mmCIF file of C-alpha atoms and ligand atoms in Angstrom:
data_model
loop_
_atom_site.group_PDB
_atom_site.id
_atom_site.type_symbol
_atom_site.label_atom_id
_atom_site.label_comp_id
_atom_site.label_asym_id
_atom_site.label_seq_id
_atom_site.Cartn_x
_atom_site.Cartn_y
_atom_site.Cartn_z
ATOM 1 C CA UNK A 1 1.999 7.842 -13.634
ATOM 2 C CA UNK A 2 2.372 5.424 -10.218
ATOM 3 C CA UNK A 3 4.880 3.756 -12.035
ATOM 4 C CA UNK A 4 7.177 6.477 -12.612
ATOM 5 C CA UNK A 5 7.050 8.411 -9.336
ATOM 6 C CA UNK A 6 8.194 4.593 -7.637
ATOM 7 C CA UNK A 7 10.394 4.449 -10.287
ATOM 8 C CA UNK A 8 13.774 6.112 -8.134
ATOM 9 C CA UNK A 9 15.733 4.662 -6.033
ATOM 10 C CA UNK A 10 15.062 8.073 -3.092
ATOM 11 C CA UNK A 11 11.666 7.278 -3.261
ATOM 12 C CA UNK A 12 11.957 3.216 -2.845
ATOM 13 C CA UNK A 13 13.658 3.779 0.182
ATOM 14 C CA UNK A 14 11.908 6.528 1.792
ATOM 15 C CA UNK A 15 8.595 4.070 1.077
ATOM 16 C CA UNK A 16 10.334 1.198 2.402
ATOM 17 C CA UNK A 17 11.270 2.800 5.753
ATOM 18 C CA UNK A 18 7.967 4.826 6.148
ATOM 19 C CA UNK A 19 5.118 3.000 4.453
ATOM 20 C CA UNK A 20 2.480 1.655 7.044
ATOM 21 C CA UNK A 21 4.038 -2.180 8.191
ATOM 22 C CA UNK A 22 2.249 -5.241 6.961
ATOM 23 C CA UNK A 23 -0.853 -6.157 8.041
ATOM 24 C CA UNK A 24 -0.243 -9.725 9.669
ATOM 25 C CA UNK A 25 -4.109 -10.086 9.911
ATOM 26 C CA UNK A 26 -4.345 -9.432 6.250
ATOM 27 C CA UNK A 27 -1.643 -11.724 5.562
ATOM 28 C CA UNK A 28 -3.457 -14.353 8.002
ATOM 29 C CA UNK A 29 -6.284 -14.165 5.829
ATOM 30 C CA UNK A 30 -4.523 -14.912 2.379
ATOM 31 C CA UNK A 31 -3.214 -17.754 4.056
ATOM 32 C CA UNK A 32 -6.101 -19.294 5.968
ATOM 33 C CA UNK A 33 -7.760 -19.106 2.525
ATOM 34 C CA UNK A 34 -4.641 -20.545 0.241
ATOM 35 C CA UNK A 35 -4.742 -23.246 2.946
ATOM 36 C CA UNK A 36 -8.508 -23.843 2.781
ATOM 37 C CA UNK A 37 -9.290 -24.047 -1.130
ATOM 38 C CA UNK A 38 -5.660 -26.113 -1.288
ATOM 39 C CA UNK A 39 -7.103 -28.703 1.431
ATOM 40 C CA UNK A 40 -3.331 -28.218 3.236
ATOM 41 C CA UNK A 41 -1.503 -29.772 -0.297
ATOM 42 C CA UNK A 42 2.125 -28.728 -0.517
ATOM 43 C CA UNK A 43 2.401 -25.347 -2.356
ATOM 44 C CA UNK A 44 4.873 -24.635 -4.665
ATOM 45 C CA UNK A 45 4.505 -21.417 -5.860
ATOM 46 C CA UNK A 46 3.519 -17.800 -4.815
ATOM 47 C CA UNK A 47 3.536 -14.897 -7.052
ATOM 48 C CA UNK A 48 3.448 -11.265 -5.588
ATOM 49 C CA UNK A 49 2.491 -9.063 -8.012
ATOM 50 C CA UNK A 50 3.230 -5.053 -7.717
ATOM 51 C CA UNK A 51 5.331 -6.214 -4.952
ATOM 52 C CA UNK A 52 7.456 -2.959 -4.188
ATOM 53 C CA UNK A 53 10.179 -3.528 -1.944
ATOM 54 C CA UNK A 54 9.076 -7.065 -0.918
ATOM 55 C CA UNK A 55 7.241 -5.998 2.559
ATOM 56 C CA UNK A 56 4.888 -8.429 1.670
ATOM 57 C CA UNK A 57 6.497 -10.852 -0.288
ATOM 58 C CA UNK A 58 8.483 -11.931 2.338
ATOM 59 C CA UNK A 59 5.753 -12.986 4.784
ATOM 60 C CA UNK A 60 5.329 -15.458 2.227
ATOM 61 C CA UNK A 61 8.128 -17.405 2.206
ATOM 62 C CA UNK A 62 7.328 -20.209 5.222
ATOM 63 C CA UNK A 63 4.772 -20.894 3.317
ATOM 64 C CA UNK A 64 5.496 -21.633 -0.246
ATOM 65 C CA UNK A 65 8.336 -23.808 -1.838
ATOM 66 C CA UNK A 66 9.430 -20.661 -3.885
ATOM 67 C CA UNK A 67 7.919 -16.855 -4.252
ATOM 68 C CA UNK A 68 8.450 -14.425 -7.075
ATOM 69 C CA UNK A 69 7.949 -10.904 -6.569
ATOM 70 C CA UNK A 70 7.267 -9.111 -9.916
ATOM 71 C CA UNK A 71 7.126 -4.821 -9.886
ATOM 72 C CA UNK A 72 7.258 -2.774 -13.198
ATOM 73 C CA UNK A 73 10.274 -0.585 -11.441
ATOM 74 C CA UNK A 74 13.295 -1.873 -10.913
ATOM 75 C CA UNK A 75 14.552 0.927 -8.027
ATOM 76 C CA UNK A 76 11.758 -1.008 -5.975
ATOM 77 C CA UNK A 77 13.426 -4.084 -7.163
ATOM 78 C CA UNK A 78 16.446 -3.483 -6.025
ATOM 79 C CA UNK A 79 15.433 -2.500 -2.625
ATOM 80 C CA UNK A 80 13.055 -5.504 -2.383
ATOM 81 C CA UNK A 81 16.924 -8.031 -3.436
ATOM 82 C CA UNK A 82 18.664 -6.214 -0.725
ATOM 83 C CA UNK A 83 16.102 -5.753 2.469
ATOM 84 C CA UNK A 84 13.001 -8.508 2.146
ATOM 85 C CA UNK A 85 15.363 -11.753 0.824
ATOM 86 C CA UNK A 86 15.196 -15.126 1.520
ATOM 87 C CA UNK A 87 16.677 -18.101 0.141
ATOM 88 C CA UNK A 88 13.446 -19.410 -1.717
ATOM 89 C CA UNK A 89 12.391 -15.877 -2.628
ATOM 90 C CA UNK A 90 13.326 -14.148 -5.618
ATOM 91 C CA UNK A 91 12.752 -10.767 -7.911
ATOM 92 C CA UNK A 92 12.177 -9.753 -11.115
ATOM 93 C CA UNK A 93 10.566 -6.583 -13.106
ATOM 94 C CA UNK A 94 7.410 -7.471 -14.673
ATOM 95 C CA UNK A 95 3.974 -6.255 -15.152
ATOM 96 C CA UNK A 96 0.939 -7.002 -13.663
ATOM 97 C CA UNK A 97 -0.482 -7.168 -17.301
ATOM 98 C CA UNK A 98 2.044 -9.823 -18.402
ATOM 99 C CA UNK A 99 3.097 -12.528 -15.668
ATOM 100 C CA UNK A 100 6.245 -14.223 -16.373
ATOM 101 C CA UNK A 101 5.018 -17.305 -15.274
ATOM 102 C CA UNK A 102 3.560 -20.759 -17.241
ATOM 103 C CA UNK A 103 -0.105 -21.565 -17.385
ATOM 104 C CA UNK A 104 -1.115 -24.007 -13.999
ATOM 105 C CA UNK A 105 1.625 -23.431 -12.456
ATOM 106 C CA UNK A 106 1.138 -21.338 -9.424
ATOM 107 C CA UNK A 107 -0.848 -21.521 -6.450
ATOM 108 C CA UNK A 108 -1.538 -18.093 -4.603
ATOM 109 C CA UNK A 109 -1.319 -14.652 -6.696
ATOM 110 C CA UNK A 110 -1.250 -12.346 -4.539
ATOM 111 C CA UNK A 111 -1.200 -8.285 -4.840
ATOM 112 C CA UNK A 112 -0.729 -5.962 -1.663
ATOM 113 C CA UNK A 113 -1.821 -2.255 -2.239
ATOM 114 C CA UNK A 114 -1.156 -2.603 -5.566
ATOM 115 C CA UNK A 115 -3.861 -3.973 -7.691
ATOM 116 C CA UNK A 116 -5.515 -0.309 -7.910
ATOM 117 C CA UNK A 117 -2.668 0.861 -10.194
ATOM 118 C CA UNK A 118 -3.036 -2.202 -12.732
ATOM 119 C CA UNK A 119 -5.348 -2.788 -16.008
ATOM 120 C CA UNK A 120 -7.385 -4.690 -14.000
ATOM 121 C CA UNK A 121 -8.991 -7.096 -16.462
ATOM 122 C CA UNK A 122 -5.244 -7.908 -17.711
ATOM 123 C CA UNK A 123 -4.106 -8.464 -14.685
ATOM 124 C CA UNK A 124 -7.493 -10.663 -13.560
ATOM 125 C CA UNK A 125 -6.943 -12.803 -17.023
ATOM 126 C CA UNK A 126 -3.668 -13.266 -16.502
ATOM 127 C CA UNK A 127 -3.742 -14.142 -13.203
ATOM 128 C CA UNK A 128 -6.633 -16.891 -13.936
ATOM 129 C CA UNK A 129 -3.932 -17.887 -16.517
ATOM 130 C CA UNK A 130 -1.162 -19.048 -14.484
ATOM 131 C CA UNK A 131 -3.314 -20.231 -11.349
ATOM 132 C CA UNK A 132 -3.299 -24.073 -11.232
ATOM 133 C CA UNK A 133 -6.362 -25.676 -10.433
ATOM 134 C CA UNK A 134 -7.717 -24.434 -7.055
ATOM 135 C CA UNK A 135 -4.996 -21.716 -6.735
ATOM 136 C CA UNK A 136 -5.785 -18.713 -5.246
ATOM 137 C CA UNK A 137 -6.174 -15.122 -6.117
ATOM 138 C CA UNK A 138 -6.010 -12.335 -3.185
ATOM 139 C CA UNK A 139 -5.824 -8.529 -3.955
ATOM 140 C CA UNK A 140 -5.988 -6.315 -0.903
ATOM 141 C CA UNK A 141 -5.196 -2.609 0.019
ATOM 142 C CA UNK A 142 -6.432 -0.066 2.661
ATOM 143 C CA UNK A 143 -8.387 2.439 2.563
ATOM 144 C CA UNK A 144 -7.268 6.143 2.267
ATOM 145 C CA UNK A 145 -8.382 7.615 5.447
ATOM 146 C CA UNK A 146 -7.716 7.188 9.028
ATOM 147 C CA UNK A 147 -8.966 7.142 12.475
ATOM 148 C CA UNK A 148 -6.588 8.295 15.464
ATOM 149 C CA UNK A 149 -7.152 8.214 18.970
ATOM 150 C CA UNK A 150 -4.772 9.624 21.845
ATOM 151 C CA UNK A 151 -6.341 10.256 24.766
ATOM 152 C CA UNK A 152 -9.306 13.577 24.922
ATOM 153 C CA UNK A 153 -6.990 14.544 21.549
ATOM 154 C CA UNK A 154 -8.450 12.483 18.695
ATOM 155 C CA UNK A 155 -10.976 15.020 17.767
ATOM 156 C CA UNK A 156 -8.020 17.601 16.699
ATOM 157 C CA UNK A 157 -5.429 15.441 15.656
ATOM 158 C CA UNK A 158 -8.330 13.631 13.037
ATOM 159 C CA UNK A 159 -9.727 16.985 11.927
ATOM 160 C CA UNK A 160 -5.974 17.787 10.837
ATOM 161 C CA UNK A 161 -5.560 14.058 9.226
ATOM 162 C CA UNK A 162 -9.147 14.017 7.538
ATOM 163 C CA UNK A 163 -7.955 17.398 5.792
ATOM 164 C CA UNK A 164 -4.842 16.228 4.111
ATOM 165 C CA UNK A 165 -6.621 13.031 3.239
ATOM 166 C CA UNK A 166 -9.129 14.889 1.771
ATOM 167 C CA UNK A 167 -6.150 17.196 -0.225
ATOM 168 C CA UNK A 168 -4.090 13.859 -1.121
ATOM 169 C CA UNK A 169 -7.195 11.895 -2.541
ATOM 170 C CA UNK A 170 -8.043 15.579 -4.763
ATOM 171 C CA UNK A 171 -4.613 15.476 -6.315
ATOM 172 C CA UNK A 172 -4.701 11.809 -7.287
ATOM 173 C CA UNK A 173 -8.166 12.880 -9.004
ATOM 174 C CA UNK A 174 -6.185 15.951 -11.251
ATOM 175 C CA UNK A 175 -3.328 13.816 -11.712
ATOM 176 C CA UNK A 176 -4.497 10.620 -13.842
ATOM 177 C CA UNK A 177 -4.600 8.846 -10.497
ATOM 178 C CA UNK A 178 -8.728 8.665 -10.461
ATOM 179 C CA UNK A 179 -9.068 5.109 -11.614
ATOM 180 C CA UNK A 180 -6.039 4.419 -8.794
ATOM 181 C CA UNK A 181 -8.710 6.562 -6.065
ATOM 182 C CA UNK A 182 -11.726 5.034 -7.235
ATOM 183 C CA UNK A 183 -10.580 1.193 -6.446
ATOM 184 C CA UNK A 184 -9.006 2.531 -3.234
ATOM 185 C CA UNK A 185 -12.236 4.100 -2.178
ATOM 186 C CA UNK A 186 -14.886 1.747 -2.969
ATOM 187 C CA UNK A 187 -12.329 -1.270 -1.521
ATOM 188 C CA UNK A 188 -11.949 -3.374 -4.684
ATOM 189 C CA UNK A 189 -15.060 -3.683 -5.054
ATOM 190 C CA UNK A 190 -14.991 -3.175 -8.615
ATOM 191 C CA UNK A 191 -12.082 -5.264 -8.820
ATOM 192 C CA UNK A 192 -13.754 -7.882 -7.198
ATOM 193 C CA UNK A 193 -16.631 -7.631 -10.298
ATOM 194 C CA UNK A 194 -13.857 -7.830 -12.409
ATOM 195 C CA UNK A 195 -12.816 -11.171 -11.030
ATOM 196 C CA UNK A 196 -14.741 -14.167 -13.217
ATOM 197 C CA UNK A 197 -14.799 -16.699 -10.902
ATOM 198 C CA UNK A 198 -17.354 -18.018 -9.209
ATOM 199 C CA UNK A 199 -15.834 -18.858 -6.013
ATOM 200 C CA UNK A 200 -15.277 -15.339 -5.287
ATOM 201 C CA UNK A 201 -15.498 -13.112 -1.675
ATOM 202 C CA UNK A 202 -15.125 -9.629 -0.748
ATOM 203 C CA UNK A 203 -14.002 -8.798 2.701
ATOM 204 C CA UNK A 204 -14.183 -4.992 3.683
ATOM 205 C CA UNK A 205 -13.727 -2.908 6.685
ATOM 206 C CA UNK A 206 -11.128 -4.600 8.285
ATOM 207 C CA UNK A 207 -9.569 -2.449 11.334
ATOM 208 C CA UNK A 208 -6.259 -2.644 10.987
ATOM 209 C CA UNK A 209 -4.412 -0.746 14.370
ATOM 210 C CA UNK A 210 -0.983 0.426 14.679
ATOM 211 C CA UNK A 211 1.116 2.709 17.350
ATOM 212 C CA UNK A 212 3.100 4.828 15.385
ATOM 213 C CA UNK A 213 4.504 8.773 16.326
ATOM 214 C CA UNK A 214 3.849 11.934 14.438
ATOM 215 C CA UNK A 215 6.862 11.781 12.408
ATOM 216 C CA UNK A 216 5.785 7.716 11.546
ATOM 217 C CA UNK A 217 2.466 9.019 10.602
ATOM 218 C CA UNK A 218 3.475 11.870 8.549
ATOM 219 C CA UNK A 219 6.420 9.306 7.072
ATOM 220 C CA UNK A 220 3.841 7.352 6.225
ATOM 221 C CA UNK A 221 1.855 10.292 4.474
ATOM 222 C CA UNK A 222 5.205 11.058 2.714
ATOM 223 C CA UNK A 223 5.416 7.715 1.513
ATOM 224 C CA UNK A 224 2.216 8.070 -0.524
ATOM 225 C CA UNK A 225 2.446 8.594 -3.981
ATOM 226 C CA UNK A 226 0.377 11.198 -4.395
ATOM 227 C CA UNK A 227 2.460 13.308 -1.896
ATOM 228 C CA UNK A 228 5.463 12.540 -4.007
ATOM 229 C CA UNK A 229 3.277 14.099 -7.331
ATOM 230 C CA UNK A 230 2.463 16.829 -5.280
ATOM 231 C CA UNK A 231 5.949 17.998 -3.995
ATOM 232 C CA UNK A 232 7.224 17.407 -7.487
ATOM 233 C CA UNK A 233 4.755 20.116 -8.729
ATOM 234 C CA UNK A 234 5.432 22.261 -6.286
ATOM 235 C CA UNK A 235 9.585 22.593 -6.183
ATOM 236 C CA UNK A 236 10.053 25.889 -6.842
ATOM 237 C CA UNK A 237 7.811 27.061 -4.105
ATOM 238 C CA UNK A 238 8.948 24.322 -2.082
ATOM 239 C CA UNK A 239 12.631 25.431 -2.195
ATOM 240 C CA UNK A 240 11.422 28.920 -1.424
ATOM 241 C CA UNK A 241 9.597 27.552 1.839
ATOM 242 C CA UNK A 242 12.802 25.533 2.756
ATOM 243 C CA UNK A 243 13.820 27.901 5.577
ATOM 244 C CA UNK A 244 10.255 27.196 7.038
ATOM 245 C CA UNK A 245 10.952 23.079 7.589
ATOM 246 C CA UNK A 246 8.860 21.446 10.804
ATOM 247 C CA UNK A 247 11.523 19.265 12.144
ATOM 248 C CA UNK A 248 9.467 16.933 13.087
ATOM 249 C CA UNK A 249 8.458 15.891 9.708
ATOM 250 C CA UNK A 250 10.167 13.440 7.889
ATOM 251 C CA UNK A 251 12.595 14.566 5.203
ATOM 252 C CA UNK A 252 11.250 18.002 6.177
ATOM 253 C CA UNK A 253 9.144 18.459 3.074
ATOM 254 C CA UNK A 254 5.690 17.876 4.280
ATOM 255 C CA UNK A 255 5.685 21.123 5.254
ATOM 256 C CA UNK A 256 6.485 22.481 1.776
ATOM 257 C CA UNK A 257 2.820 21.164 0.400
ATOM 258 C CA UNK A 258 0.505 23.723 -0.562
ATOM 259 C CA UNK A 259 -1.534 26.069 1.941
ATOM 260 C CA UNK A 260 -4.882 23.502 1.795
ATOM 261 C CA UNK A 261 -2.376 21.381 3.595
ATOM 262 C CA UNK A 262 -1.556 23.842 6.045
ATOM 263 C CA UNK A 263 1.684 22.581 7.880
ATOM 264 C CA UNK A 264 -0.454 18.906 9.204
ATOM 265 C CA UNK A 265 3.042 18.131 11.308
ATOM 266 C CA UNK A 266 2.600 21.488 12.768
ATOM 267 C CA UNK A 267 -0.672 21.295 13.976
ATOM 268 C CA UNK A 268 -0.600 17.965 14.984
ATOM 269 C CA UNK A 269 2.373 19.200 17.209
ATOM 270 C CA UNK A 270 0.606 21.984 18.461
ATOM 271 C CA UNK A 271 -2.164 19.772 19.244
ATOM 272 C CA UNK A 272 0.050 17.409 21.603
ATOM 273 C CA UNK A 273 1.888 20.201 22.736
ATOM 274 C CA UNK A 274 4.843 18.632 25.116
ATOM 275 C CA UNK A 275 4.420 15.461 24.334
ATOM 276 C CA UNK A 276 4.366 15.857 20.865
ATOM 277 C CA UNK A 277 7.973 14.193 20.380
ATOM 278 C CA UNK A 278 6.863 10.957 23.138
ATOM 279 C CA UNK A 279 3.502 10.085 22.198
ATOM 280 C CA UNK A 280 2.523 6.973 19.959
ATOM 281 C CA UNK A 281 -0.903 7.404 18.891
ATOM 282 C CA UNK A 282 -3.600 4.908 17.868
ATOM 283 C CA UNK A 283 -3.640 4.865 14.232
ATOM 284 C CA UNK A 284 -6.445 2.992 12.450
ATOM 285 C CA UNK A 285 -6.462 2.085 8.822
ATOM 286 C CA UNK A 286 -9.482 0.377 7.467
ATOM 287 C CA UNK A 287 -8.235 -2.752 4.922
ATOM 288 C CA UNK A 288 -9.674 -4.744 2.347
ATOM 289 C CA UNK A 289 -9.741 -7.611 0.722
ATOM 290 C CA UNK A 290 -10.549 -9.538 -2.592
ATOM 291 C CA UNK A 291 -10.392 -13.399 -2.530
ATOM 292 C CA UNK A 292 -11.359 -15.964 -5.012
ATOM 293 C CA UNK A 293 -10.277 -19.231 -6.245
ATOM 294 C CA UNK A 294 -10.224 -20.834 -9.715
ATOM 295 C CA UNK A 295 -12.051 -24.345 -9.725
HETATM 296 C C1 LIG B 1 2.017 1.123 -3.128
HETATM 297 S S1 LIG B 1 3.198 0.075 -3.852
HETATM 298 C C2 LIG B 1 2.905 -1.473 -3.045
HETATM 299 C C3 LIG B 1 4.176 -2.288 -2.957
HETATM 300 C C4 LIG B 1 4.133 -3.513 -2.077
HETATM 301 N N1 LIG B 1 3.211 -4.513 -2.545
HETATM 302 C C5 LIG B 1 3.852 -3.154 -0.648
HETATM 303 O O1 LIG B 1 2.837 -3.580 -0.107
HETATM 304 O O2 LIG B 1 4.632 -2.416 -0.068
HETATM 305 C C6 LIG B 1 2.568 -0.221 -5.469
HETATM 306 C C7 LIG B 1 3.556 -0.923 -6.366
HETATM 307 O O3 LIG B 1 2.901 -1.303 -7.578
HETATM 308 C C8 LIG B 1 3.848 -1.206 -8.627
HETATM 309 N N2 LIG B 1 3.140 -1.181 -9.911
HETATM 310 C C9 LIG B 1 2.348 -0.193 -10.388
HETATM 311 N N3 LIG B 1 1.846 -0.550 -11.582
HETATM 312 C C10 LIG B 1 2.317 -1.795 -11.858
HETATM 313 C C11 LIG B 1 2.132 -2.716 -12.932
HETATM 314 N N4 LIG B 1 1.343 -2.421 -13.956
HETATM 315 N N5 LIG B 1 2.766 -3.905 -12.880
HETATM 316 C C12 LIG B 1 3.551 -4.226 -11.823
HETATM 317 N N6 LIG B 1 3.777 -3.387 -10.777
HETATM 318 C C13 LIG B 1 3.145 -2.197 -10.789
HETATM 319 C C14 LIG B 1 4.613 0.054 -8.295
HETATM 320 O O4 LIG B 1 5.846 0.108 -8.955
HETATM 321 C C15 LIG B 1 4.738 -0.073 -6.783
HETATM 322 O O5 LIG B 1 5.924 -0.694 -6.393
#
């Protein structure tokens, strides 16, 4: 189901422009790690699994003699070869289940908000497969909620967020998206069971703060692929609301969701009033992530 709602070339770029940026502190940690079980070696090889349009595939590239970044769709792979390129990075479609890479022959595998869409145990065996001896294995993700704060607003502006969290994480549930909510919920922790390795850690609850504007924030929302599900199921009564578009809303179709949604741009905008258009808010996302390390 994930795979085919990424799978057009409208939606990669609407999630590259409006998906929440990188985490450098996540990104930190990989790395900190890679370079701790590697005792600072030279690395050859990263592989970024699920890697979309390369956001964080790129990051990697200082780091690594060469990267691959593998995703099953090949609209995100085409946006990842002409936005996130470098000249030791490079793309292919692939699967998470089946790595297109020798045994022992990579160093970091690495999967960024991704790993909750994959057969897990495939992915964990196959992974183990390619590692080389003390190569690294780092799945992380955030969690699907969020914490605002903008000056004696928060209270309003999160009451409106917390519902259409709640309404997005429902529709992954009806739409063969549960095992996909589950992981993001309980922050890989199950994946992290999943892992056999001994060397193994689980780092969760890490605040993650950006400054983004309403229309960032509900970009962001838009970017999810749940939302995308949910305005595909709802077209027809989404064309009928057309006349009804919140300009402040990316692509104006937030506002076409169903009433248990309510118009969230609108409300948020009615919330900040005048400055609705100026304001960047504090936006908190909780991360996670799994680490471990073949010996
Ligand atoms: C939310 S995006 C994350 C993309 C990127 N890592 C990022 O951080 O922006 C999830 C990606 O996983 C990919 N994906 C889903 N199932 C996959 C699978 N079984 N094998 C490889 N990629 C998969 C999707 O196509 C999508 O690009």
């Amino acid at each position: 189901m994930a795979a085919q709602v990424f799978n057009t070339m409208p939606f990669s770029l609407l999630y590259h422009k409006y998906m929440i940026p990188v985490s450098n502190e996540v990104t930190s940690m990989v790395l900190s790690y890679v370079e701790e079980k590697t005792n600072g070696r030279p690395l050859d090889m990263a592989l970024d699994v699920g890697c979309g349009t390369g956001r964080y595939t790129l990051p990697l590239a200082p780091h690594f003699k060469k990267v691959l970044g593998i995703d099953i769709c090949d609209s995100q792979i085409n946006v990842a070869k002409r936005y996130n390129t470098a000249n030791n990075v490079s793309y292919m479609v692939a699967s998470a289940e089946r790595l297109p890479v020798e045994n022992n022959s990579v160093d970091l595998v690495s999967s960024g908000l991704a790993a909750h869409f994959f057969t897990i145990d495939k992915f964990v065996n196959e992974s183990v497969r390619v590692l080389k001896t003390n190569g690294c294995l780092a799945a992380h993700g955030y969690h699907p909620s969020s914490e605002i704060e903008y000056r004696d607003l928060s209270h309003g502006l999160n009451t409106v967020m917390s519902e259409m969290w709640d309404t997005l994480c429902q529709q992954a549930y009806t739409t063969g998206l549960s095992e996909a909510a589950d992981h993001m919920l309980n922050q890989y922790h199950t994946i992290y069971e999943t892992i056999d390795l001994k060397d193994k850690k689980w780092i969760k609850d890490i605040p993650v703060k950006y400054q983004m504007s309403i229309s960032e924030i509900f970009g962001f929302a838009r970017s999810l692929c749940t939302c995308q599900i949910l305005l595909e199921k709802n077209e027809k009564e989404a064309k009928q609301l057309l006349a009804q578009t919140d300009k402040s809303v990316p692509f104006g179709l937030l506002t076409l969701l169903p009433a248990t949604l309510h118009r969230p741009g609108k409300r948020m905008r009615d919330i900040l009033g005048e400055e609705a258009d100026s304001a960047q808010l504090n936006f908190y996302i909780k991360h996670y992530c799994v680490l471990a390390c073949k010996h």
